CSV table of C-alpha atoms in Angstrom, one decimal:
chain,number,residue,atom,x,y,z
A,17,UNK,CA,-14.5,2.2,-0.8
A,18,UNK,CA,-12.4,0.4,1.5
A,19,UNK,CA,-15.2,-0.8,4.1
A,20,UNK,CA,-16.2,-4.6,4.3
A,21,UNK,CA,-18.8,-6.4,3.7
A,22,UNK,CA,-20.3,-9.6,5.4
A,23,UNK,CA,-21.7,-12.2,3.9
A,24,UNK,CA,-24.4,-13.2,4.6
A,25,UNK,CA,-25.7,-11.2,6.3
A,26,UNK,CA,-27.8,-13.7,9.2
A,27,UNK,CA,-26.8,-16.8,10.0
A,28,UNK,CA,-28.6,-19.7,12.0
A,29,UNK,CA,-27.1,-23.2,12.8
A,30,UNK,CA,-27.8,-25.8,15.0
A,31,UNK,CA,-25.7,-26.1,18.5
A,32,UNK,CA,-22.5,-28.1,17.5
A,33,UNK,CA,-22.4,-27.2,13.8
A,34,UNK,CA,-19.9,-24.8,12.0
A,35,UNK,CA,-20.4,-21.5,10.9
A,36,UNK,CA,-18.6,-19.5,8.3
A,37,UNK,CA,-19.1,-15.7,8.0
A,38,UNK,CA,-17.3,-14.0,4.7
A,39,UNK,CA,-15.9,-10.7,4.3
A,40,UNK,CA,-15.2,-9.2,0.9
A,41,UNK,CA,-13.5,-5.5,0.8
A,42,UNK,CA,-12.5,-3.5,-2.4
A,43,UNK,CA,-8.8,-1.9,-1.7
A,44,UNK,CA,-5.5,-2.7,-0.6
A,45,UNK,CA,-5.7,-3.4,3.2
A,46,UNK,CA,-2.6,-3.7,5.8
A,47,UNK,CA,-4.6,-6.1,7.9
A,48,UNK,CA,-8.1,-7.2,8.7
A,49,UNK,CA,-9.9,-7.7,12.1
A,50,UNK,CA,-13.0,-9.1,12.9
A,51,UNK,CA,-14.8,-8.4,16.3
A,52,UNK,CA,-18.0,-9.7,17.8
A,53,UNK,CA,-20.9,-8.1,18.7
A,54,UNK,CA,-23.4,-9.0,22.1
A,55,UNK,CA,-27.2,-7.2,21.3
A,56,UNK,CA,-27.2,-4.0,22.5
A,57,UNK,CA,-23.4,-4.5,24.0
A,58,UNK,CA,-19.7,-3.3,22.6
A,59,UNK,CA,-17.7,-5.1,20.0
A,60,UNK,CA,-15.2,-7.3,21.3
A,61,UNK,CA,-11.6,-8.0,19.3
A,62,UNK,CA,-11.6,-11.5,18.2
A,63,UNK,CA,-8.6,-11.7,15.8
A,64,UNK,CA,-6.7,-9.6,13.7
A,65,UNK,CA,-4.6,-11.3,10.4
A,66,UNK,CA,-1.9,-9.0,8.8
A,67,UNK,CA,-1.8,-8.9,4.5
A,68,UNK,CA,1.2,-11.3,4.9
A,69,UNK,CA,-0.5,-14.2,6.7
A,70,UNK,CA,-2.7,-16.3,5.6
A,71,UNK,CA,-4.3,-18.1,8.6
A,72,UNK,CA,-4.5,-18.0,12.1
A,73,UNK,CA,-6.1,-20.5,14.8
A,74,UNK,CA,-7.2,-19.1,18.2
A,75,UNK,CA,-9.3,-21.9,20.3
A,76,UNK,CA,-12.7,-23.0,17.5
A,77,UNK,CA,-11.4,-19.7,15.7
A,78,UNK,CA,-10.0,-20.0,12.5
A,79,UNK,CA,-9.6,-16.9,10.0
A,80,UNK,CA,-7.9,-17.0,6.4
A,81,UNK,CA,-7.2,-14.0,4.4
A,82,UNK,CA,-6.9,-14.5,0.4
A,83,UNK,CA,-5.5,-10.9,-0.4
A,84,UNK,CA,-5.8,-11.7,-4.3
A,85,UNK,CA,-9.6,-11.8,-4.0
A,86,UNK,CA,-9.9,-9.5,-1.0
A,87,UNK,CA,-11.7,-11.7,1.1
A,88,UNK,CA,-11.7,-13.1,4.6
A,89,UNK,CA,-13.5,-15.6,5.8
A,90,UNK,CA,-14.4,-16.4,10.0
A,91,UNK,CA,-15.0,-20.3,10.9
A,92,UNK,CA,-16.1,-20.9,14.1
A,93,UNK,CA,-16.3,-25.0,14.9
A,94,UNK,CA,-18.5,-26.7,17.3
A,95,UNK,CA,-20.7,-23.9,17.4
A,96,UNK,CA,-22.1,-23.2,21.4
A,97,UNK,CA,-25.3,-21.0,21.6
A,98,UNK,CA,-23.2,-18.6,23.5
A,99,UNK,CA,-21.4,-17.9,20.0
A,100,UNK,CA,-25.2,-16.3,19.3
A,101,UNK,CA,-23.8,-12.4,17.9
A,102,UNK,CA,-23.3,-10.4,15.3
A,103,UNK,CA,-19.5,-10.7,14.0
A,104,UNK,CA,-18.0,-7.7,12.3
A,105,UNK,CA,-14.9,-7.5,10.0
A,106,UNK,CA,-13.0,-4.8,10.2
A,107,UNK,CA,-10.4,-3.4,7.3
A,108,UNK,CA,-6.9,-1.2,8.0
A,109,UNK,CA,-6.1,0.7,4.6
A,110,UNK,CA,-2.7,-0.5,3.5
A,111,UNK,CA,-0.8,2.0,1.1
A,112,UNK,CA,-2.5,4.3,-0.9
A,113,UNK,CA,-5.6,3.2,1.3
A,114,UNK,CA,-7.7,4.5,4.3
A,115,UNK,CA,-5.3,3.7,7.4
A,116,UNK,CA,-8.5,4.0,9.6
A,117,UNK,CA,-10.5,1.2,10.3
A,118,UNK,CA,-13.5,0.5,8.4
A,119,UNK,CA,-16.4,-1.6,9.0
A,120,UNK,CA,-18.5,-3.9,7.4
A,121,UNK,CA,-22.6,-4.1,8.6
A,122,UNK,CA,-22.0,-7.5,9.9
A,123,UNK,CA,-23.7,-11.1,10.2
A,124,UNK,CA,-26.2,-12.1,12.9
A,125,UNK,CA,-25.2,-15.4,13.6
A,126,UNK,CA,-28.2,-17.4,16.0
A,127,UNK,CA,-27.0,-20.6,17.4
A,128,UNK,CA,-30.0,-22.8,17.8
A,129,UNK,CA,-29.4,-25.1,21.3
B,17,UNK,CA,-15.4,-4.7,32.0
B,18,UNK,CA,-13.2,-4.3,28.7
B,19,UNK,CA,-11.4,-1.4,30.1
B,20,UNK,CA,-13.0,1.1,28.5
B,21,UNK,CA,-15.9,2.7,30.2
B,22,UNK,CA,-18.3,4.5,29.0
B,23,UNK,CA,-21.2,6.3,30.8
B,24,UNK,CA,-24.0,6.9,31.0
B,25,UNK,CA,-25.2,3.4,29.5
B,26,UNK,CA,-28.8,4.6,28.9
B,27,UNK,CA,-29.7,8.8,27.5
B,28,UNK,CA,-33.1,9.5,26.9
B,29,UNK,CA,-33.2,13.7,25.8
B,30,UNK,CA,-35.5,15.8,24.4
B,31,UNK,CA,-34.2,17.4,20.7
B,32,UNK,CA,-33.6,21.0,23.4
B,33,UNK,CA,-31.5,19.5,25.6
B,34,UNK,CA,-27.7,19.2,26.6
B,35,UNK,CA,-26.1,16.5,27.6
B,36,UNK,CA,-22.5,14.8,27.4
B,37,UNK,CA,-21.4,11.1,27.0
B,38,UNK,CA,-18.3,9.7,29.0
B,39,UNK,CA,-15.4,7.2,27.8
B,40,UNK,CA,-12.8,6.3,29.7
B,41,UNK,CA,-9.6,4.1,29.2
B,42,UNK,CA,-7.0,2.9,31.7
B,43,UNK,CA,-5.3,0.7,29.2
B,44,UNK,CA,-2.5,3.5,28.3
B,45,UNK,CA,-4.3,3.5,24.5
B,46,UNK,CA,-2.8,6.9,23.0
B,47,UNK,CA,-5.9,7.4,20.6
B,48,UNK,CA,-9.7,7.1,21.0
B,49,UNK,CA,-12.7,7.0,19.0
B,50,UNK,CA,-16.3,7.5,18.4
B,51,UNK,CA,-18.2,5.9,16.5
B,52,UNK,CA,-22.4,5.8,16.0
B,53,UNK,CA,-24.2,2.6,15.2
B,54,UNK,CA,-27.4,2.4,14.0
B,55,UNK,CA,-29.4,-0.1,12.9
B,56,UNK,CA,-28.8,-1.3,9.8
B,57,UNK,CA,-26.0,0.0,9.0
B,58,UNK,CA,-22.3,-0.1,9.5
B,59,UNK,CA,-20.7,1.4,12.2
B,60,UNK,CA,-19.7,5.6,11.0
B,61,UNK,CA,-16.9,6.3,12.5
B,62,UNK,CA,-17.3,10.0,13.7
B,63,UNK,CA,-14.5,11.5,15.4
B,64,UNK,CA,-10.6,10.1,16.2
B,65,UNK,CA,-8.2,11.5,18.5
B,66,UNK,CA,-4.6,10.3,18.3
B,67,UNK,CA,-2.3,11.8,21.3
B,68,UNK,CA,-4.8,14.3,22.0
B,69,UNK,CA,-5.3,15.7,19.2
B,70,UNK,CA,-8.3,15.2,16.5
B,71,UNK,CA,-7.4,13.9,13.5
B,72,UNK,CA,-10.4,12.7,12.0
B,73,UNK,CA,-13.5,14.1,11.1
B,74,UNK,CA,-16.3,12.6,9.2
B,75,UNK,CA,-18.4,15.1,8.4
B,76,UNK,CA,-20.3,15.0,11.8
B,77,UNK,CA,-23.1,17.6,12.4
B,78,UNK,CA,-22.2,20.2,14.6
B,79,UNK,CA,-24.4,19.5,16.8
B,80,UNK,CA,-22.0,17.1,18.1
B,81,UNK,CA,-19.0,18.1,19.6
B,82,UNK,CA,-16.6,16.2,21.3
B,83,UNK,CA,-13.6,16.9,23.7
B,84,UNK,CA,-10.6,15.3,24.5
B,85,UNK,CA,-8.8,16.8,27.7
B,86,UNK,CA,-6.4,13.9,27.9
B,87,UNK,CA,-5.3,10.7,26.9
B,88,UNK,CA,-7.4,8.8,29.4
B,89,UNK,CA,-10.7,10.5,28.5
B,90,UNK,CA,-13.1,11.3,25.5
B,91,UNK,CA,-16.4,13.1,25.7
B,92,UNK,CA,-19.0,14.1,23.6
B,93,UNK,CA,-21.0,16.8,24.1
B,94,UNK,CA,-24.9,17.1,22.2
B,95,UNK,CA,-27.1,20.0,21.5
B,96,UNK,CA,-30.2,19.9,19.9
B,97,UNK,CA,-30.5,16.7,18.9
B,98,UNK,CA,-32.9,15.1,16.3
B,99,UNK,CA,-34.7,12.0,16.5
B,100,UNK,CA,-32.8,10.4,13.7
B,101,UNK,CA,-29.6,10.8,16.4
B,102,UNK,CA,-30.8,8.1,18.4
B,103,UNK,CA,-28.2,4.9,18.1
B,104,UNK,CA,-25.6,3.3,20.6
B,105,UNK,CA,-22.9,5.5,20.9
B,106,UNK,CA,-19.5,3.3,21.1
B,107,UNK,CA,-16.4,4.5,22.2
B,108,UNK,CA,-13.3,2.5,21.3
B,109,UNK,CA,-9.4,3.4,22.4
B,110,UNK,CA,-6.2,1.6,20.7
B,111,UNK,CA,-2.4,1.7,20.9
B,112,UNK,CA,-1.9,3.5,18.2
B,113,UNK,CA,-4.0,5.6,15.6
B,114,UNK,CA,-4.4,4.2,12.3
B,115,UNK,CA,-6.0,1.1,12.4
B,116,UNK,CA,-2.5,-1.1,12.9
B,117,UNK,CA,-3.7,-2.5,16.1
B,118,UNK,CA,-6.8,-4.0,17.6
B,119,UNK,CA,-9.6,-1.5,19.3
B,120,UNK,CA,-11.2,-2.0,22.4
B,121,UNK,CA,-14.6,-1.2,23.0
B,122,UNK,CA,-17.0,0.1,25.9
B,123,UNK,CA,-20.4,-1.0,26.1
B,124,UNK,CA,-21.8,2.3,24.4
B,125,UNK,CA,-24.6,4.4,25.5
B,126,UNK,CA,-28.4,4.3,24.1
B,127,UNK,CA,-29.2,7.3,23.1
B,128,UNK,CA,-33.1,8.0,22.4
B,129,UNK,CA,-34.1,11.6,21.6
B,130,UNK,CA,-37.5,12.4,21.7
């Protein structure tokens, strides 16, 4: 299947550390998203890299994408107990795959203050 | 507020009941989504409508039915629920239908049956 799958799947870290979450998928993908999850709440959109790119920056977000071993990976730097969530990735089919979006069960990520 | 609201945030039903879940968007999104999370395990997407019209499908009991009147609003209607229905309901509207642009999310509804 196409869906993703975290890795690992919790996470805890001490208040200024890094954390890196991992996504692995099986099939051809047009891009990949990953979203973040409050308890309880709604996912919200966090990044999105296209099969193309390689790595994007956004504030103490940085995502790569390695399309020859289908994996992602989600750094977050100086790590704030606010970034305490679950963090999702998120796969579009590319051709010959799903186009919906598909995804993984997540990481729990506790930031410890 | 995302932009997408859904309501209500909390449903507690019995498995005889009716009732009907709300999502709204105001972001000019031309397909919406539901999708059912429980815990544990990934989100299952169950229904997609692109400009009105359903396109997707995943082999959702039909004791669920949903209902999209317009591009602005999804529902989903439930009729003798089981107990193993109870998850956050998420709703999710993006620009386009598939999955080439980012989703945005309300805050879901609870939904215990008992």
């Amino acid at each position: 299947s196409q869906q993703g799958e975290e890795d690992p799947q919790a996470l805890s870290i001490q208040e200024g550390e890094n954390a890196t979450m991992n996504c692995s998928y099986k099939t051809s993908i047009n891009n990949l998203q990953w979203y973040r999850q409050n308890s309880g709440r709604g996912l919200v959109h966090l990044n999105l890299i296209r099969s193309n790119e390689r790595e994007k920056h956004s504030g103490r977000l940085r995502v790569t994408l390695d399309t020859s071993k289908k994996s992602s990976s989600l750094l977050i730097t100086a790590s704030r107990a606010a970034d305490t969530a679950s963090y999702f990735c998120a796969t579009a089919g590319g051709q010959g795959g799903s186009e919906k979006l598909v995804f993984g069960k997540g990481t729990k990520l506790t930031v410890n203050p | 507020e995302t932009g997408v609201t859904q309501t209500p945030r909390h449903l507690v039903m019995g498995m005889t009941n009716k009732k009907s879940l709300k999502c709204e968007q105001h972001l000019g999104h031309n397909a919406m989504y539901w999708y059912k999370q429980s815990a544990k395990k990934p989100l299952e997407l169950m229904f997609v409508y692109s400009l009105e019209e359903r396109v997707e499908n995943n082999s959702v009991p039909s004791r669920f039915s949903p209902e999209c009147p317009n591009s602005s609003h999804l529902f989903l209607h439930l009729h003798t629920l089981q107990p193993e229905d109870s998850a956050l309901y998420l709703c999710a509207s993006s620009q386009s239908y598939p999955g080439r642009r980012h989703y945005t999310f309300g805050s879901g509804t609870r939904l215990t049956v008992v």
